Coordinates of C-alpha atoms in Angstrom, one line a residue:
M1 CA 55.9 11.7 -67.7
K2 CA 56.7 12.0 -63.8
L3 CA 61.1 11.7 -63.2
L4 CA 62.4 11.0 -60.0
L5 CA 66.3 11.4 -59.1
I6 CA 67.1 9.5 -57.0
C7 CA 70.9 10.9 -55.8
L8 CA 73.7 8.1 -54.4
D9 CA 76.8 9.2 -52.6
G10 CA 80.1 7.8 -53.9
I11 CA 78.8 4.0 -54.5
R12 CA 81.3 1.9 -56.3
A13 CA 79.8 0.5 -58.4
D14 CA 81.5 -3.3 -58.2
L15 CA 79.6 -3.8 -55.0
A16 CA 77.0 -2.7 -55.2
L17 CA 76.3 -3.2 -58.9
P18 CA 78.6 -6.0 -59.4
E19 CA 76.8 -8.1 -62.1
Q20 CA 76.6 -4.8 -64.0
V21 CA 79.3 -3.6 -63.9
A22 CA 81.4 -7.7 -64.9
A23 CA 78.6 -7.9 -67.5
D24 CA 79.0 -4.2 -69.6
P25 CA 82.4 -3.7 -70.9
L26 CA 82.4 0.3 -70.9
F27 CA 82.3 -0.8 -67.4
A28 CA 85.9 -1.2 -67.7
T29 CA 87.6 1.3 -68.4
P30 CA 87.6 5.0 -68.5
D31 CA 85.7 6.8 -72.4
H32 CA 88.2 9.9 -71.7
D33 CA 91.4 10.8 -70.7
S34 CA 91.8 12.8 -67.9
D35 CA 93.1 16.2 -66.5
P36 CA 96.8 15.8 -65.6
R37 CA 96.6 18.2 -62.9
F38 CA 94.1 15.4 -61.5
G39 CA 96.0 12.1 -61.7
A40 CA 96.5 9.7 -59.5
G41 CA 97.8 7.5 -62.5
G42 CA 95.0 5.6 -62.7
A43 CA 95.5 2.6 -60.8
D44 CA 92.6 0.1 -61.0
G45 CA 91.9 -1.0 -58.2
T46 CA 88.0 -2.5 -58.9
L47 CA 87.1 -6.0 -57.4
T48 CA 86.1 -9.3 -59.9
L49 CA 83.0 -10.5 -60.0
D50 CA 84.1 -13.7 -56.7
E51 CA 85.3 -10.8 -54.9
A52 CA 82.6 -8.4 -55.0
A53 CA 79.6 -11.7 -54.8
G54 CA 82.5 -12.1 -51.2
H55 CA 80.5 -8.8 -49.8
G56 CA 76.7 -10.5 -50.4
V57 CA 74.3 -8.6 -52.4
L58 CA 74.2 -5.0 -50.8
A59 CA 71.8 -3.4 -52.5
P60 CA 69.5 -5.8 -54.5
T61 CA 66.7 -3.1 -54.4
L62 CA 69.3 -1.1 -57.7
A63 CA 69.2 -4.5 -58.8
R64 CA 65.8 -4.7 -59.1
L65 CA 65.0 -1.1 -61.2
A66 CA 68.6 -2.5 -63.2
R67 CA 66.5 -5.2 -64.4
G68 CA 63.8 -4.4 -65.2
D69 CA 61.1 -6.7 -65.7
E70 CA 57.9 -7.8 -67.6
R71 CA 55.6 -5.2 -66.8
S72 CA 58.6 -2.4 -66.3
G73 CA 61.8 -1.0 -68.1
G74 CA 65.2 -1.0 -66.2
R75 CA 68.8 -0.8 -67.3
V76 CA 72.0 0.8 -66.0
I77 CA 73.9 3.0 -67.9
P78 CA 77.9 2.9 -67.8
M79 CA 79.0 6.9 -67.6
W80 CA 82.1 7.8 -66.7
M81 CA 83.7 11.1 -64.2
T82 CA 85.5 13.5 -64.9
P83 CA 88.6 14.9 -61.7
P84 CA 88.0 16.3 -60.1
T85 CA 86.4 13.5 -58.7
D86 CA 85.0 15.8 -55.9
S87 CA 80.7 15.3 -54.7
G88 CA 81.1 18.9 -55.8
P89 CA 82.1 19.6 -59.8
G90 CA 80.8 15.7 -59.6
W91 CA 77.0 16.7 -58.7
S92 CA 76.8 19.7 -60.9
S93 CA 78.2 18.6 -63.5
I94 CA 75.0 16.0 -63.1
L95 CA 72.5 18.4 -61.8
T96 CA 72.9 20.9 -64.6
G97 CA 74.7 19.5 -68.2
S98 CA 77.8 21.2 -67.7
T99 CA 81.3 21.1 -67.8
H100 CA 83.6 21.8 -64.9
E101 CA 84.7 24.4 -66.8
Q102 CA 80.8 25.4 -68.1
C103 CA 79.7 25.7 -64.3
N104 CA 82.9 26.6 -62.9
V105 CA 82.6 24.2 -59.6
W106 CA 86.4 22.9 -59.8
W107 CA 86.1 21.9 -55.7
N108 CA 83.1 22.0 -52.8
E109 CA 83.9 24.8 -51.4
F110 CA 82.9 25.8 -54.8
V111 CA 84.2 29.4 -55.0
G112 CA 83.3 31.4 -58.2
H113 CA 81.1 28.9 -60.0
D114 CA 78.2 30.1 -61.7
L115 CA 75.8 28.0 -61.3
A116 CA 73.7 31.1 -62.0
R117 CA 73.6 30.2 -65.3
R118 CA 73.4 26.9 -65.1
P119 CA 69.9 26.0 -64.7
D120 CA 69.9 22.4 -62.7
L121 CA 67.4 19.8 -64.1
L122 CA 63.9 20.8 -61.9
S123 CA 64.5 24.8 -63.3
R124 CA 64.7 23.2 -66.7
I125 CA 61.9 21.7 -66.3
F126 CA 59.5 24.6 -64.3
F127 CA 61.1 26.2 -67.9
A128 CA 59.5 23.9 -69.8
N129 CA 56.6 23.8 -68.6
P130 CA 55.1 26.9 -65.8
A131 CA 53.0 24.6 -64.0
A132 CA 55.1 21.2 -63.2
R133 CA 55.4 21.1 -59.2
T134 CA 59.0 20.2 -58.5
L135 CA 60.5 19.0 -55.0
A136 CA 64.9 19.0 -54.3
A137 CA 65.7 16.9 -50.7
A138 CA 68.8 16.4 -49.8
T139 CA 71.2 16.0 -46.2
W140 CA 74.0 18.4 -48.4
D141 CA 73.5 21.2 -47.7
A142 CA 75.2 22.7 -51.3
F143 CA 72.2 21.1 -53.2
T144 CA 69.1 23.3 -52.1
D145 CA 70.3 26.1 -48.8
P146 CA 71.8 29.5 -49.9
A147 CA 73.4 29.3 -48.0
G148 CA 75.4 26.6 -48.1
P149 CA 78.0 26.9 -50.8
G150 CA 76.1 26.0 -53.7
P151 CA 72.9 25.7 -53.7
I152 CA 72.9 23.5 -57.0
I153 CA 69.3 23.6 -57.3
Q154 CA 68.4 27.1 -57.7
Q155 CA 66.2 28.3 -54.4
R156 CA 62.5 30.1 -57.6
V157 CA 62.0 31.8 -54.6
D158 CA 58.0 32.7 -55.8
Q159 CA 57.6 28.7 -56.8
Q160 CA 58.8 28.0 -53.5
R161 CA 55.8 30.6 -52.1
T162 CA 52.8 29.1 -53.8
G163 CA 54.0 25.4 -53.1
Q164 CA 55.3 25.0 -56.6
H165 CA 59.0 24.3 -55.5
V166 CA 59.4 22.4 -51.9
T167 CA 62.1 21.5 -50.8
F168 CA 64.0 20.1 -47.3
Q169 CA 67.3 19.8 -45.6
P170 CA 68.1 17.3 -42.7
D171 CA 69.0 18.7 -39.1
L172 CA 72.3 17.3 -39.1
R173 CA 73.2 17.3 -35.4
R174 CA 72.7 13.7 -35.1
G175 CA 74.4 12.4 -37.7
I176 CA 74.3 11.7 -41.6
V177 CA 72.3 9.2 -40.7
P178 CA 69.3 10.3 -39.5
A179 CA 69.6 13.6 -41.7
D180 CA 69.6 10.7 -44.6
A181 CA 66.4 8.9 -42.8
E182 CA 64.9 12.1 -42.4
V183 CA 65.1 13.0 -46.1
C184 CA 63.6 9.7 -46.4
H185 CA 60.6 9.9 -45.0
W186 CA 59.8 13.5 -45.5
A187 CA 60.3 12.7 -49.6
T188 CA 58.4 9.5 -49.8
W189 CA 55.0 11.6 -47.8
R190 CA 56.0 13.9 -50.4
L191 CA 56.0 11.8 -53.8
L192 CA 53.3 9.8 -52.4
H193 CA 50.6 11.8 -51.5
E194 CA 51.7 14.5 -54.0
G195 CA 52.7 13.4 -57.4
P196 CA 55.5 16.4 -58.3
D197 CA 56.6 16.1 -61.5
A198 CA 59.6 15.6 -61.6
S199 CA 61.5 15.0 -57.9
V200 CA 65.4 15.3 -56.7
V201 CA 66.3 13.1 -53.6
Y202 CA 69.7 12.4 -52.5
F203 CA 71.4 11.0 -49.8
E204 CA 74.6 11.2 -47.8
Q205 CA 75.6 8.1 -45.9
V206 CA 77.9 6.1 -48.2
D207 CA 80.1 8.6 -49.3
D208 CA 81.0 9.1 -45.4
A209 CA 81.7 6.0 -44.7
G210 CA 83.5 5.1 -47.2
H211 CA 85.9 8.4 -45.7
S212 CA 85.9 7.2 -43.0
H213 CA 86.5 4.3 -42.9
G214 CA 87.1 3.2 -46.4
S215 CA 85.5 1.9 -49.6
M216 CA 86.6 -2.3 -48.7
S217 CA 85.4 -2.1 -44.2
S218 CA 82.3 -2.9 -43.3
E219 CA 80.4 0.0 -42.5
Y220 CA 81.2 1.3 -45.6
R221 CA 78.6 -2.2 -46.9
E222 CA 76.5 -1.7 -44.9
A223 CA 76.0 2.5 -45.7
I224 CA 75.1 1.0 -49.0
S225 CA 73.1 -1.7 -47.7
R226 CA 70.8 1.1 -45.8
V227 CA 70.6 3.3 -48.8
D228 CA 69.8 0.9 -51.3
E229 CA 66.4 0.6 -48.8
L230 CA 65.4 3.8 -48.2
V231 CA 65.4 3.9 -52.0
R232 CA 63.1 1.8 -52.3
H233 CA 60.6 3.6 -49.9
L234 CA 61.7 6.1 -52.8
V235 CA 60.4 3.6 -55.2
K236 CA 57.8 2.2 -53.4
A237 CA 55.7 4.8 -53.3
V238 CA 56.0 5.5 -56.8
A239 CA 54.7 2.8 -57.8
E240 CA 51.3 2.6 -55.4
R241 CA 50.9 6.0 -57.6
H242 CA 51.4 4.2 -60.5
E243 CA 49.4 1.2 -60.2
Q244 CA 46.3 2.9 -58.0
L245 CA 46.3 6.7 -60.4
G246 CA 48.4 5.0 -63.7
E247 CA 50.2 7.9 -63.5
D248 CA 53.6 7.2 -65.2
W249 CA 57.0 8.2 -63.7
L250 CA 61.1 7.2 -64.7
I251 CA 62.9 6.5 -62.3
A252 CA 66.4 7.4 -62.2
V253 CA 69.6 6.7 -60.2
T254 CA 73.0 7.1 -60.0
T255 CA 76.6 8.3 -58.0
D256 CA 79.2 10.8 -57.9
H257 CA 82.0 8.7 -57.6
G258 CA 83.2 6.0 -56.4
H259 CA 85.9 5.5 -52.9
K260 CA 89.2 4.0 -52.9
A261 CA 89.4 1.1 -51.2
E262 CA 92.2 3.0 -48.1
G263 CA 89.3 5.2 -48.3
G264 CA 88.5 9.2 -50.3
H265 CA 88.2 10.6 -53.8
G266 CA 88.5 13.3 -56.3
E267 CA 91.6 12.1 -58.5
D268 CA 91.0 9.7 -61.9
E269 CA 91.4 5.6 -60.7
V270 CA 89.4 3.6 -62.2
E271 CA 86.8 2.3 -59.5
V272 CA 86.7 6.1 -58.4
R273 CA 85.6 7.8 -62.1
R274 CA 83.1 4.7 -62.8
S275 CA 80.2 6.2 -62.0
F276 CA 76.1 4.8 -63.9
L277 CA 72.5 5.4 -64.3
I278 CA 69.6 3.5 -63.5
V279 CA 67.0 4.3 -65.5
H280 CA 63.7 2.7 -64.4
R281 CA 60.1 2.6 -66.2
V282 CA 57.2 1.3 -64.3
G283 CA 55.0 -0.2 -65.2
S284 CA 55.7 0.8 -69.5
P285 CA 58.6 -0.2 -71.4
L286 CA 61.8 2.4 -71.9
P287 CA 61.8 5.5 -74.3
E288 CA 63.7 4.4 -77.4
S289 CA 66.0 7.6 -76.0
L290 CA 67.0 5.7 -73.2
T291 CA 67.0 3.0 -74.8
D292 CA 69.5 3.3 -77.9
V293 CA 72.1 5.2 -75.4
A294 CA 75.5 3.0 -74.9
S295 CA 77.5 4.9 -71.9
L296 CA 77.3 8.9 -70.4
R297 CA 79.7 11.4 -69.0
S298 CA 78.2 13.1 -66.1
H299 CA 77.4 16.1 -68.3
Q300 CA 74.6 14.5 -70.7
V301 CA 72.6 12.9 -68.3
M302 CA 70.1 16.3 -68.1
D303 CA 69.4 16.8 -71.5
L304 CA 68.6 12.0 -71.5
L305 CA 67.1 13.3 -69.0
L306 CA 64.6 15.7 -70.4
G307 CA 64.7 14.7 -73.3
A308 CA 63.0 10.9 -72.0
I309 CA 60.1 12.5 -71.0
G310 CA 59.7 14.9 -72.9
A311 CA 60.3 18.2 -71.4
R312 CA 62.1 21.3 -74.1
Q313 CA 62.8 24.2 -73.6
G314 CA 60.0 26.2 -73.8
S315 CA 57.8 23.0 -74.0
M316 CA 56.6 19.8 -72.1
D317 CA 54.6 17.7 -73.8
A318 CA 52.5 16.0 -70.5
P319 CA 49.2 15.8 -69.6
E320 CA 47.9 15.8 -65.8
V321 CA 51.4 18.7 -65.5
G322 CA 50.6 20.6 -62.6
V323 CA 48.4 19.0 -61.1
R324 CA 47.9 18.0 -57.2
T325 CA 45.8 14.5 -57.0
D326 CA 45.8 12.3 -53.0
I327 CA 46.5 8.8 -52.8
E328 CA 43.9 7.1 -51.2
S329 CA 45.9 4.9 -48.7
V330 CA 44.0 1.8 -48.7
G331 CA 47.2 0.0 -49.0
P332 CA 48.7 -2.5 -52.3
T333 CA 46.7 -4.9 -54.0
R334 CA 49.4 -7.5 -53.6
N335 CA 50.3 -7.4 -57.4
L336 CA 53.8 -7.9 -56.8
S337 CA 54.4 -6.2 -59.8
F338 CA 54.3 -3.1 -57.8
E339 CA 55.0 -4.4 -54.4
W340 CA 58.9 -3.1 -53.0

């Protein structure tokens, strides 16, 4: 099974997925206490379903992934972040399966981090099967840039030389929104034509809008809708590979934190700590490991996804790993189950 993990920075679940949040009581309150050092009283600014509905449907692609259909299994799993709810510790925890203490990432500056000894999701898949091909594309340089504050995703230079591990960092001089589009364009082409065994793709603009305008602004809502459309492009590429080549794909989507109404995050407000993990298997039911789990914490995501695709330390049970198969550009076959 191939894996695509889409990382959306700073999305409020009660705005992007209001029906799912309202329907699952495990989305209501955090499942563990926060450290008093990073507390702001745990205030709850969650929107009611009626209030969220007043803003319209902002993320139809995310909602469709979470629902699944008669062919493809999908669901959304409640997830709670551990303060400090900054992006550095959040994504480090999600991508390396580590608590803040284990990876020693507490702020976005990554001072004193121990990421070299906490391999990321893509590296763990390569360690499970050295033939695996991996991809990482991110707007934030902390993900892949060796000159950035991380990187969270290990460089694996030898695999970069052989094309087994490809990474992409966009030009940020024109702004975050064009940079996200550049990441999407590059990753979509690679997904469609090369079908890497595991991929991580990250978009930043929702977080940027939240900081600049607050989460109750039209700018924040518009950013959610734009990013949802970028997600649709990635999913469409994966769905076409399943449709034309019969590949088995698991799509996962998550966020590292929400945003306060006035903008910002980092403490223990409910709408800031609330996250989610959408899992969607194209063309098949979800494996039991993904249907049995009720809720998650951020450091549990990596092991859950590794188990779902059959990757273990030193072993990965998957046929055709490392084989590159191009896709003929014939377009969709009008089977609406795979049209996005």
